[in-house]
Amino acid sequence: MQALRDAAFTHRRRRGAELFLLVLSLVVGVGAYAAVGLGVEGTVPADIVGYGGWLAALCLVCHVVVRLVAPYADPVLLPIVAALNGLGLAMIHRIDLARVAAEPDSQTFARGQLVWMTLGVILFVLVLVVVRDHRRLQAFTYTFGFAAILLLLMPLMPLIGVTRNGARIWINLGPLSFQPGEVAKVMLVLFFAGYLVLHRDALALAGRRFAGIDLPRGRDLGPVLVMWLISLGVLVFQRDLGSSLLFFGLFLVMLYVATERPGWLVVGSVMFLAGAYAGFLAFGHVQTRVNAWLHPFDPANATGAYQIIQGMYGMAWGGLVGRGLGQGDPTLIPFSYSDFIMASLGEELGLTGVMAVLLLYGLIVERALRTALVCRDAFGKLVAVGLGVVFALQVFVVVGGVTKLIPLTGLTTPFLSYGGSSLVANWAIVALLLRISDQARRPLPDLTSPEEDDATQVVNLR
């Protein structure tokens, strides 16, 4: 045991490295804000001290809380998130300036996004302080599952559900507008992880072998059928193609990781493609999205493809290095501050800037998978994989839609797009990843045998 303990790799806390990287992330966020002011108005924004000070205070709070309650947490995740959030705030502010210049009474979004970031940091702190051991969450597996289903059904309720831009994914609770699906995805990850830990042995049993792949047994198809029907329900009733793909893809990947059976990916992919094709034949809004994707320059698809075409022209005008922050015209793209913020970044920062942003997302996924590799419990491994897959799938769906790789969906780009529900939920996801990485990177407990002199002595009292 002593030899194993000596051979085990001990992670260092790296809190100093995290603080240094946070300073660099602030340079990115505040520097982009200053560049927007110089590009649009020719001067550094007058409120840059207050804006930069507030961003620095939020980052410092996060760092201090991590240092106190999760000292062994991954030191790279928080700076990456801070850099993406700061860059997104600067880009939304740049679009606000253009909208106000064109129409003084236009709605602005940057200030609201900063408020949502503050709420996200508060939730980040609460998750880290309240959830001291992620393994305790496994006791609430089915509670998370029922809560996720309830959240997915809430937009369909008559009094609180709201339809916006063709999708029924919002609810109104008094003055508060909220997108429950963003919270549901976190709860689905916790539910899938707890469920698969309990049932992965049965699900891993192989059935018939076809084309060199062991397919699952027919009696084990129940869970994937239920998840397939839920994802189809999201597509049909909420008209949300992106969330449908995200939820079903998340379940399939976690099922594959838990059982190590490629047959689940084959069966699940066939089921999803069959459901998507049936949805294309049956529903007009799906046909509009697919036709706009396949034939964007066809005059018959002019309305549905207008956003895609404007985004493609914007990114083409940006070229390799972009027009520069404040030098493009991203307001020509509908919803350039939310769904199409990647196209806006492509126009002003070019292909180089877009690739840098994608690299940051890739690092988030890589750190989540690295956390899963070193985690010592099965539940933590699956949760870390699931949270990393959520980021990977969401970025793929959004960027794939903007670049015309796949049909356009309505998801937001994590930490960049305007959207309070998404931003707050993503900060909670990062807190969970840091909590799991803190447990995974902690040194092993001292389990060495007592020395002979310390051994319990038996005393005969007779």
CSV table of C-alpha atoms in Angstrom, one decimal:
chain,number,residue,atom,x,y,z
A,1,MET,CA,0.0,0.0,0.0
A,2,GLN,CA,2.8,2.4,0.8
A,3,ALA,CA,4.5,1.6,-2.5
A,4,LEU,CA,1.2,2.4,-4.3
A,5,ARG,CA,0.7,5.6,-2.4
A,6,ASP,CA,4.3,6.7,-3.2
A,7,ALA,CA,3.8,5.8,-6.9
A,8,ALA,CA,0.5,7.7,-7.1
A,9,PHE,CA,0.6,11.1,-8.9
A,10,THR,CA,-0.3,14.0,-6.5
A,11,HIS,CA,-1.9,17.0,-8.1
A,12,ARG,CA,-0.8,20.5,-7.0
A,13,ARG,CA,-3.4,23.1,-6.1
A,14,ARG,CA,-2.3,25.6,-8.8
A,15,ARG,CA,-4.4,28.4,-7.4
A,16,GLY,CA,-1.6,30.9,-8.3
A,17,ALA,CA,-1.7,29.8,-11.9
A,18,GLU,CA,-5.5,30.2,-11.9
A,19,LEU,CA,-5.1,33.8,-10.6
A,20,PHE,CA,-2.6,34.6,-13.3
A,21,LEU,CA,-4.8,33.2,-16.0
A,22,LEU,CA,-7.8,35.1,-14.6
A,23,VAL,CA,-5.8,38.3,-15.1
A,24,LEU,CA,-5.1,37.4,-18.7
A,25,SER,CA,-8.9,36.7,-19.2
A,26,LEU,CA,-9.6,40.1,-17.8
A,27,VAL,CA,-7.2,41.6,-20.3
A,28,VAL,CA,-9.2,39.8,-23.1
A,29,GLY,CA,-12.6,41.0,-21.8
A,30,VAL,CA,-11.8,44.6,-20.8
A,31,GLY,CA,-9.4,45.0,-23.7
A,32,ALA,CA,-12.2,43.9,-26.1
A,33,TYR,CA,-14.6,46.5,-24.4
A,34,ALA,CA,-12.0,49.2,-24.9
A,35,ALA,CA,-11.4,48.2,-28.5
A,36,VAL,CA,-15.1,48.4,-29.2
A,37,GLY,CA,-15.1,52.0,-27.9
A,38,LEU,CA,-12.1,52.9,-30.0
A,39,GLY,CA,-13.6,51.3,-33.1
A,40,VAL,CA,-17.1,52.8,-32.9
A,41,GLU,CA,-16.6,56.1,-31.1
A,42,GLY,CA,-12.9,56.7,-31.5
A,43,THR,CA,-12.3,56.9,-27.7
A,44,VAL,CA,-12.0,54.5,-24.8
A,45,PRO,CA,-15.4,54.2,-23.1
A,46,ALA,CA,-15.9,56.5,-20.2
A,47,ASP,CA,-17.2,53.8,-17.9
A,48,ILE,CA,-14.3,51.4,-18.5
A,49,VAL,CA,-13.0,51.7,-15.0
A,50,GLY,CA,-16.4,50.8,-13.4
A,51,TYR,CA,-17.0,48.1,-16.0
A,52,GLY,CA,-13.6,46.6,-15.7
A,53,GLY,CA,-13.7,46.9,-11.9
A,54,TRP,CA,-17.0,45.0,-11.7
A,55,LEU,CA,-15.7,42.2,-14.0
A,56,ALA,CA,-12.5,42.0,-11.9
A,57,ALA,CA,-14.6,41.9,-8.7
A,58,LEU,CA,-16.7,39.0,-10.0
A,59,CYS,CA,-13.6,37.1,-11.1
A,60,LEU,CA,-11.9,37.7,-7.7
A,61,VAL,CA,-15.0,36.5,-5.8
A,62,CYS,CA,-15.0,33.3,-7.9
A,63,HIS,CA,-11.3,32.8,-7.3
A,64,VAL,CA,-11.4,33.3,-3.6
A,65,VAL,CA,-14.4,30.9,-3.2
A,66,VAL,CA,-12.6,28.2,-5.2
A,67,ARG,CA,-9.4,28.8,-3.2
A,68,LEU,CA,-11.4,28.3,0.1
A,69,VAL,CA,-13.8,25.5,-0.7
A,70,ALA,CA,-12.3,23.7,-3.6
A,71,PRO,CA,-8.5,24.2,-3.4
A,72,TYR,CA,-7.7,21.3,-5.7
A,73,ALA,CA,-10.1,22.2,-8.5
A,74,ASP,CA,-9.0,22.5,-12.1
A,75,PRO,CA,-7.1,25.8,-12.5
A,76,VAL,CA,-7.9,26.3,-16.2
A,77,LEU,CA,-11.7,26.1,-16.3
A,78,LEU,CA,-12.6,29.4,-14.5
A,79,PRO,CA,-10.2,31.6,-16.6
A,80,ILE,CA,-11.6,30.2,-19.9
A,81,VAL,CA,-15.1,30.9,-18.8
A,82,ALA,CA,-14.2,34.4,-17.7
A,83,ALA,CA,-12.5,35.2,-21.0
A,84,LEU,CA,-15.5,33.9,-23.0
A,85,ASN,CA,-18.0,35.8,-20.9
A,86,GLY,CA,-16.0,39.0,-21.1
A,87,LEU,CA,-15.6,38.7,-24.9
A,88,GLY,CA,-19.4,38.1,-25.2
A,89,LEU,CA,-20.2,41.1,-23.2
A,90,ALA,CA,-17.9,43.3,-25.3
A,91,MET,CA,-19.5,42.0,-28.5
A,92,ILE,CA,-23.1,42.5,-27.3
A,93,HIS,CA,-22.1,46.1,-26.2
A,94,ARG,CA,-20.7,46.7,-29.7
A,95,ILE,CA,-24.0,45.5,-31.3
A,96,ASP,CA,-26.0,47.7,-28.8
A,97,LEU,CA,-24.0,50.8,-30.0
A,98,ALA,CA,-24.8,50.0,-33.7
A,99,ARG,CA,-28.5,49.5,-32.9
A,100,VAL,CA,-28.8,52.7,-30.9
A,101,ALA,CA,-26.9,54.6,-33.7
A,102,ALA,CA,-29.4,53.4,-36.3
A,103,GLU,CA,-32.4,53.8,-34.0
A,104,PRO,CA,-32.1,55.6,-30.7
A,105,ASP,CA,-35.0,53.9,-29.1
A,106,SER,CA,-33.7,50.4,-29.7
A,107,GLN,CA,-33.5,47.9,-26.9
A,108,THR,CA,-30.0,47.3,-25.5
A,109,PHE,CA,-28.8,44.0,-24.0
A,110,ALA,CA,-25.2,44.5,-22.6
A,111,ARG,CA,-26.3,45.8,-19.2
A,112,GLY,CA,-28.9,43.0,-18.8
A,113,GLN,CA,-26.2,40.5,-19.7
A,114,LEU,CA,-23.9,41.9,-17.1
A,115,VAL,CA,-26.7,41.5,-14.5
A,116,TRP,CA,-27.2,37.9,-15.6
A,117,MET,CA,-23.5,37.2,-15.3
A,118,THR,CA,-23.6,38.5,-11.8
A,119,LEU,CA,-26.5,36.2,-11.0
A,120,GLY,CA,-24.6,33.3,-12.6
A,121,VAL,CA,-21.6,34.0,-10.4
A,122,ILE,CA,-23.9,34.0,-7.3
A,123,LEU,CA,-25.2,30.6,-8.4
A,124,PHE,CA,-21.6,29.5,-9.0
A,125,VAL,CA,-20.7,30.4,-5.4
A,126,LEU,CA,-23.8,28.7,-4.0
A,127,VAL,CA,-23.2,25.5,-5.9
A,128,LEU,CA,-19.6,25.3,-4.7
A,129,VAL,CA,-20.5,26.1,-1.1
A,130,VAL,CA,-23.6,23.9,-0.8
A,131,VAL,CA,-22.4,20.9,-2.8
A,132,ARG,CA,-19.3,19.9,-0.8
A,133,ASP,CA,-19.3,16.3,-2.2
A,134,HIS,CA,-20.8,15.6,-5.6
A,135,ARG,CA,-21.4,12.0,-4.7
A,136,ARG,CA,-24.3,13.1,-2.4
A,137,LEU,CA,-26.2,14.1,-5.5
A,138,GLN,CA,-26.6,10.5,-6.5
A,139,ALA,CA,-29.2,10.0,-3.8
A,140,PHE,CA,-31.5,12.4,-5.7
A,141,THR,CA,-31.3,10.6,-9.0
A,142,TYR,CA,-35.0,10.2,-9.7
A,143,THR,CA,-35.8,13.5,-8.1
A,144,PHE,CA,-33.6,15.2,-10.8
A,145,GLY,CA,-35.3,13.1,-13.5
A,146,PHE,CA,-38.9,14.1,-12.5
A,147,ALA,CA,-37.8,17.7,-12.1
A,148,ALA,CA,-36.2,17.7,-15.6
A,149,ILE,CA,-39.4,16.3,-17.1
A,150,LEU,CA,-41.5,18.9,-15.2
A,151,LEU,CA,-39.2,21.7,-16.5
A,152,LEU,CA,-39.5,20.5,-20.1
A,153,LEU,CA,-43.3,20.4,-19.8
A,154,MET,CA,-43.6,23.9,-18.2
A,155,PRO,CA,-43.5,25.9,-21.6
A,156,LEU,CA,-46.5,23.8,-22.8
A,157,MET,CA,-48.7,25.0,-19.8
A,158,PRO,CA,-51.4,27.4,-21.0
A,159,LEU,CA,-50.9,30.3,-18.5
A,160,ILE,CA,-47.2,30.5,-18.2
A,161,GLY,CA,-45.9,29.1,-21.5
A,162,VAL,CA,-44.8,31.7,-24.2
A,163,THR,CA,-44.1,31.2,-27.9
A,164,ARG,CA,-41.3,33.3,-29.3
A,165,ASN,CA,-39.8,33.2,-32.8
A,166,GLY,CA,-41.8,30.1,-33.5
A,167,ALA,CA,-40.5,28.0,-30.5
A,168,ARG,CA,-42.4,27.4,-27.3
A,169,ILE,CA,-39.5,27.1,-24.9
A,170,TRP,CA,-40.2,30.1,-22.6
A,171,ILE,CA,-42.3,30.7,-19.5
A,172,ASN,CA,-43.3,34.0,-17.9
A,173,LEU,CA,-43.5,34.1,-14.0
A,174,GLY,CA,-44.7,37.6,-13.4
A,175,PRO,CA,-41.9,40.0,-14.6
A,176,LEU,CA,-39.5,37.1,-14.9
A,177,SER,CA,-39.0,35.4,-18.2
A,178,PHE,CA,-37.2,32.1,-18.1
A,179,GLN,CA,-36.1,29.2,-20.3
A,180,PRO,CA,-36.6,26.0,-18.2
A,181,GLY,CA,-34.8,23.7,-20.7
A,182,GLU,CA,-31.4,25.3,-19.8
A,183,VAL,CA,-31.9,24.0,-16.2
A,184,ALA,CA,-33.4,20.7,-17.4
A,185,LYS,CA,-30.2,19.8,-19.2
A,186,VAL,CA,-28.2,20.0,-16.0
A,187,MET,CA,-30.7,17.8,-14.1
A,188,LEU,CA,-30.8,15.4,-17.0
A,189,VAL,CA,-27.1,14.9,-16.8
A,190,LEU,CA,-27.4,14.1,-13.0
A,191,PHE,CA,-30.3,11.8,-13.7
A,192,PHE,CA,-28.6,9.9,-16.5
A,193,ALA,CA,-25.4,9.5,-14.5
A,194,GLY,CA,-27.2,8.1,-11.4
A,195,TYR,CA,-29.4,5.8,-13.5
A,196,LEU,CA,-26.6,4.4,-15.6
A,197,VAL,CA,-24.4,3.8,-12.6
A,198,LEU,CA,-27.2,1.5,-11.3
A,199,HIS,CA,-28.1,-0.2,-14.5
A,200,ARG,CA,-25.0,-0.2,-16.7
A,201,ASP,CA,-24.2,-3.9,-16.1
A,202,ALA,CA,-27.6,-4.9,-17.6
A,203,LEU,CA,-27.4,-2.4,-20.4
A,204,ALA,CA,-23.9,-3.6,-21.3
A,205,LEU,CA,-25.1,-7.2,-22.1
A,206,ALA,CA,-24.8,-7.8,-25.9
A,207,GLY,CA,-27.6,-9.1,-28.1
A,208,ARG,CA,-27.3,-10.0,-31.8
A,209,ARG,CA,-24.1,-9.3,-33.7
A,210,PHE,CA,-24.6,-7.3,-37.0
A,211,ALA,CA,-21.8,-6.0,-39.3
A,212,GLY,CA,-19.2,-6.6,-36.5
A,213,ILE,CA,-21.2,-4.6,-33.9
A,214,ASP,CA,-22.9,-6.2,-30.9
A,215,LEU,CA,-26.3,-4.7,-30.8
A,216,PRO,CA,-28.2,-4.3,-27.5
A,217,ARG,CA,-30.9,-6.7,-26.4
A,218,GLY,CA,-34.4,-5.9,-27.3
A,219,ARG,CA,-35.5,-6.0,-23.7
A,220,ASP,CA,-33.0,-3.3,-22.8
A,221,LEU,CA,-34.3,-0.8,-25.3
A,222,GLY,CA,-36.8,0.8,-22.9
A,223,PRO,CA,-34.6,3.7,-21.6
A,224,VAL,CA,-33.5,4.7,-25.1
A,225,LEU,CA,-37.1,4.5,-26.4
A,226,VAL,CA,-38.3,6.8,-23.6
A,227,MET,CA,-35.6,9.3,-24.3
A,228,TRP,CA,-36.3,9.1,-28.0
A,229,LEU,CA,-40.0,9.9,-27.4
A,230,ILE,CA,-39.1,12.8,-25.1
A,231,SER,CA,-36.7,14.3,-27.7
A,232,LEU,CA,-39.4,13.9,-30.4
A,233,GLY,CA,-41.9,15.6,-28.1
A,234,VAL,CA,-39.5,18.6,-27.7
A,235,LEU,CA,-39.2,18.7,-31.5
A,236,VAL,CA,-42.9,18.5,-32.2
A,237,PHE,CA,-44.6,20.4,-29.4
A,238,GLN,CA,-41.9,23.0,-28.6
A,239,ARG,CA,-40.5,23.2,-32.1
A,240,ASP,CA,-37.0,23.2,-30.7
A,241,LEU,CA,-34.8,21.2,-33.0
A,242,GLY,CA,-31.6,22.1,-31.2
A,243,SER,CA,-32.7,21.0,-27.7
A,244,SER,CA,-34.2,17.8,-29.2
A,245,LEU,CA,-30.8,16.9,-30.7
A,246,LEU,CA,-28.9,18.0,-27.5
A,247,PHE,CA,-31.0,15.9,-25.1
A,248,PHE,CA,-31.0,12.7,-27.1
A,249,GLY,CA,-27.3,13.1,-28.1
A,250,LEU,CA,-26.4,13.6,-24.5
A,251,PHE,CA,-28.2,10.4,-23.4
A,252,LEU,CA,-26.6,8.4,-26.2
A,253,VAL,CA,-23.0,9.5,-25.4
A,254,MET,CA,-23.4,8.9,-21.7
A,255,LEU,CA,-25.0,5.5,-22.4
A,256,TYR,CA,-22.0,4.6,-24.7
A,257,VAL,CA,-19.5,5.8,-22.1
A,258,ALA,CA,-21.2,3.8,-19.3
A,259,THR,CA,-21.6,0.5,-21.2
A,260,GLU,CA,-18.7,0.8,-23.8
A,261,ARG,CA,-21.1,-0.7,-26.4
A,262,PRO,CA,-21.0,1.1,-29.8
A,263,GLY,CA,-24.2,-0.7,-30.6
A,264,TRP,CA,-26.1,1.9,-28.6
A,265,LEU,CA,-24.7,4.7,-30.8
A,266,VAL,CA,-25.8,2.8,-33.9
A,267,VAL,CA,-29.4,2.0,-32.6
A,268,GLY,CA,-29.8,5.6,-31.2
A,269,SER,CA,-28.6,7.3,-34.4
A,270,VAL,CA,-30.9,5.2,-36.5
A,271,MET,CA,-33.8,6.1,-34.2
A,272,PHE,CA,-33.1,9.8,-34.2
A,273,LEU,CA,-32.7,10.0,-38.0
A,274,ALA,CA,-35.9,8.1,-38.5
A,275,GLY,CA,-37.7,10.5,-36.1
A,276,ALA,CA,-36.2,13.5,-37.7
A,277,TYR,CA,-37.2,12.3,-41.1
A,278,ALA,CA,-40.8,11.7,-39.9
A,279,GLY,CA,-40.8,15.2,-38.4
A,280,PHE,CA,-39.6,16.6,-41.7
A,281,LEU,CA,-42.5,14.9,-43.6
A,282,ALA,CA,-45.1,15.9,-41.0
A,283,PHE,CA,-44.3,19.4,-39.8
A,284,GLY,CA,-43.9,22.6,-41.8
A,285,HIS,CA,-41.5,24.3,-39.5
A,286,VAL,CA,-39.0,21.4,-39.9
A,287,GLN,CA,-39.4,21.5,-43.7
A,288,THR,CA,-38.7,25.3,-43.6
A,289,ARG,CA,-35.5,24.8,-41.6
A,290,VAL,CA,-34.2,21.9,-43.8
A,291,ASN,CA,-35.1,23.7,-47.1
A,292,ALA,CA,-33.4,26.9,-46.0
A,293,TRP,CA,-30.3,24.8,-45.1
A,294,LEU,CA,-30.2,22.9,-48.4
A,295,HIS,CA,-31.2,25.7,-50.8
A,296,PRO,CA,-30.5,29.0,-49.0
A,297,PHE,CA,-30.3,31.0,-52.3
A,298,ASP,CA,-33.6,29.6,-53.7
A,299,PRO,CA,-36.1,32.5,-53.9
A,300,ALA,CA,-38.7,30.2,-52.5
A,301,ASN,CA,-36.7,30.0,-49.2
A,302,ALA,CA,-35.9,33.7,-49.1
A,303,THR,CA,-37.7,34.3,-45.7
A,304,GLY,CA,-36.3,31.2,-43.9
A,305,ALA,CA,-32.8,31.5,-45.3
A,306,TYR,CA,-32.3,35.3,-44.9
A,307,GLN,CA,-30.6,34.9,-41.5
A,308,ILE,CA,-28.2,32.2,-42.8
A,309,ILE,CA,-27.3,34.2,-45.9
A,310,GLN,CA,-26.6,37.4,-43.9
A,311,GLY,CA,-24.4,35.5,-41.5
A,312,MET,CA,-22.5,33.9,-44.3
A,313,TYR,CA,-21.9,37.2,-46.0
A,314,GLY,CA,-20.8,38.7,-42.7
A,315,MET,CA,-18.3,36.0,-42.0
A,316,ALA,CA,-17.0,36.2,-45.6
A,317,TRP,CA,-16.5,39.9,-45.3
A,318,GLY,CA,-14.5,39.3,-42.1
A,319,GLY,CA,-12.1,37.1,-43.9
A,320,LEU,CA,-9.1,35.7,-42.2
A,321,VAL,CA,-8.4,38.4,-39.5
A,322,GLY,CA,-11.7,40.3,-39.5
A,323,ARG,CA,-12.7,43.9,-39.9
A,324,GLY,CA,-11.7,44.8,-36.3
A,325,LEU,CA,-14.0,45.3,-33.3
A,326,GLY,CA,-16.4,48.2,-34.2
A,327,GLN,CA,-15.5,48.2,-37.9
A,328,GLY,CA,-18.0,45.7,-39.2
A,329,ASP,CA,-21.8,45.9,-39.5
A,330,PRO,CA,-23.2,42.9,-37.6
A,331,THR,CA,-26.6,44.4,-37.1
A,332,LEU,CA,-27.5,43.4,-40.7
A,333,ILE,CA,-27.7,39.8,-39.3
A,334,PRO,CA,-31.0,39.2,-37.4
A,335,PHE,CA,-30.4,38.2,-33.8
A,336,SER,CA,-26.7,39.0,-34.1
A,337,TYR,CA,-26.5,39.4,-30.3
A,338,SER,CA,-27.9,35.9,-29.5
A,339,ASP,CA,-28.3,33.0,-31.9
A,340,PHE,CA,-25.8,34.5,-34.5
A,341,ILE,CA,-23.2,36.0,-32.3
A,342,MET,CA,-20.6,33.6,-33.8
A,343,ALA,CA,-21.3,35.2,-37.2
A,344,SER,CA,-20.8,38.6,-35.7
A,345,LEU,CA,-17.5,37.6,-34.2
A,346,GLY,CA,-16.5,36.1,-37.5
A,347,GLU,CA,-17.2,39.4,-39.2
A,348,GLU,CA,-15.2,41.5,-36.8
A,349,LEU,CA,-12.5,39.1,-35.6
A,350,GLY,CA,-12.3,36.9,-38.7
A,351,LEU,CA,-11.6,33.2,-39.0
A,352,THR,CA,-8.7,33.6,-36.6
A,353,GLY,CA,-11.0,34.9,-33.9
A,354,VAL,CA,-13.6,32.2,-34.4
A,355,MET,CA,-10.9,29.5,-34.3
A,356,ALA,CA,-9.6,31.0,-31.0
A,357,VAL,CA,-13.1,30.9,-29.5
A,358,LEU,CA,-13.6,27.3,-30.7
A,359,LEU,CA,-10.2,26.4,-29.1
A,360,LEU,CA,-11.4,27.8,-25.8
A,361,TYR,CA,-14.6,25.6,-26.0
A,362,GLY,CA,-12.4,22.7,-26.9
A,363,LEU,CA,-10.3,23.3,-23.8
A,364,ILE,CA,-13.5,23.3,-21.6
A,365,VAL,CA,-14.5,19.9,-23.0
A,366,GLU,CA,-10.9,18.6,-22.7
A,367,ARG,CA,-10.7,19.6,-19.0
A,368,ALA,CA,-14.1,18.0,-18.4
A,369,LEU,CA,-13.0,14.7,-19.9
A,370,ARG,CA,-9.7,14.9,-18.1
A,371,THR,CA,-11.6,15.4,-14.8
A,372,ALA,CA,-13.7,12.2,-15.7
A,373,LEU,CA,-10.4,10.3,-16.3
A,374,VAL,CA,-9.0,11.0,-12.9
A,375,CYS,CA,-12.2,10.9,-11.0
A,376,ARG,CA,-12.4,7.9,-8.6
A,377,ASP,CA,-16.1,7.2,-8.5
A,378,ALA,CA,-18.4,6.1,-11.4
A,379,PHE,CA,-21.1,8.7,-10.7
A,380,GLY,CA,-18.6,11.6,-10.9
A,381,LYS,CA,-17.0,10.2,-14.1
A,382,LEU,CA,-20.4,10.1,-15.8
A,383,VAL,CA,-21.4,13.6,-14.6
A,384,ALA,CA,-18.1,15.1,-15.8
A,385,VAL,CA,-18.5,13.4,-19.2
A,386,GLY,CA,-22.1,14.5,-19.5
A,387,LEU,CA,-21.4,18.2,-18.6
A,388,GLY,CA,-18.5,18.2,-21.1
A,389,VAL,CA,-20.8,16.6,-23.8
A,390,VAL,CA,-23.4,19.3,-23.1
A,391,PHE,CA,-20.8,22.0,-24.0
A,392,ALA,CA,-19.5,20.1,-27.0
A,393,LEU,CA,-23.0,19.3,-28.5
A,394,GLN,CA,-24.3,22.8,-27.9
A,395,VAL,CA,-21.4,24.5,-29.6
A,396,PHE,CA,-21.5,22.0,-32.5
A,397,VAL,CA,-25.2,22.6,-33.0
A,398,VAL,CA,-24.9,26.4,-32.9
A,399,VAL,CA,-21.7,26.8,-34.9
A,400,GLY,CA,-22.8,24.0,-37.3
A,401,GLY,CA,-26.1,25.9,-37.9
A,402,VAL,CA,-24.4,29.3,-38.4
A,403,THR,CA,-21.9,27.9,-40.9
A,404,LYS,CA,-24.5,25.8,-42.7
A,405,LEU,CA,-23.0,22.5,-41.7
A,406,ILE,CA,-26.4,21.3,-40.3
A,407,PRO,CA,-29.9,22.9,-40.3
A,408,LEU,CA,-30.2,26.0,-38.2
A,409,THR,CA,-31.4,25.6,-34.6
A,410,GLY,CA,-32.3,28.1,-31.8
A,411,LEU,CA,-29.7,27.3,-29.2
A,412,THR,CA,-27.4,29.9,-27.7
A,413,THR,CA,-23.6,29.9,-27.7
A,414,PRO,CA,-22.5,29.2,-24.1
A,415,PHE,CA,-21.2,32.4,-22.3
A,416,LEU,CA,-21.2,34.5,-25.5
A,417,SER,CA,-24.8,34.9,-26.6
A,418,TYR,CA,-27.3,37.1,-24.8
A,419,GLY,CA,-29.6,35.0,-22.7
A,420,GLY,CA,-30.0,34.9,-18.9
A,421,SER,CA,-31.2,31.3,-18.6
A,422,SER,CA,-28.4,29.9,-20.6
A,423,LEU,CA,-25.7,32.0,-18.9
A,424,VAL,CA,-26.8,31.3,-15.3
A,425,ALA,CA,-27.1,27.5,-16.1
A,426,ASN,CA,-23.7,27.4,-17.6
A,427,TRP,CA,-22.1,29.0,-14.6
A,428,ALA,CA,-23.7,26.3,-12.5
A,429,ILE,CA,-22.3,23.6,-14.8
A,430,VAL,CA,-18.8,25.0,-14.4
A,431,ALA,CA,-19.2,25.0,-10.6
A,432,LEU,CA,-20.2,21.3,-10.7
A,433,LEU,CA,-17.2,20.5,-12.9
A,434,LEU,CA,-14.9,22.3,-10.5
A,435,ARG,CA,-16.4,20.5,-7.5
A,436,ILE,CA,-15.8,17.1,-9.2
A,437,SER,CA,-12.3,18.0,-10.2
A,438,ASP,CA,-11.5,19.1,-6.6
A,439,GLN,CA,-12.6,15.7,-5.3
A,440,ALA,CA,-10.7,13.9,-8.2
A,441,ARG,CA,-7.4,15.8,-7.7
A,442,ARG,CA,-7.2,15.6,-3.9
A,443,PRO,CA,-4.4,13.4,-2.6
A,444,LEU,CA,-5.3,9.9,-1.6
A,445,PRO,CA,-6.1,9.4,2.1
A,446,ASP,CA,-3.4,7.9,4.2
A,447,LEU,CA,-4.3,4.2,4.5
A,448,THR,CA,-0.9,2.9,5.6
A,449,SER,CA,-0.8,0.1,8.1
A,450,PRO,CA,0.2,1.1,11.7
A,451,GLU,CA,3.8,0.4,12.7
A,452,GLU,CA,4.4,-2.6,14.9
A,453,ASP,CA,4.9,-0.4,17.9
A,454,ASP,CA,1.5,1.3,17.3
A,455,ALA,CA,-0.4,-2.0,16.9
A,456,THR,CA,-3.2,-2.7,19.4
A,457,GLN,CA,-1.9,-4.6,22.4
A,458,VAL,CA,-4.1,-7.2,24.1
A,459,VAL,CA,-3.9,-7.1,27.8
A,460,ASN,CA,-5.0,-10.1,29.8
A,461,LEU,CA,-6.7,-8.9,32.9
A,462,ARG,CA,-7.0,-12.4,34.6
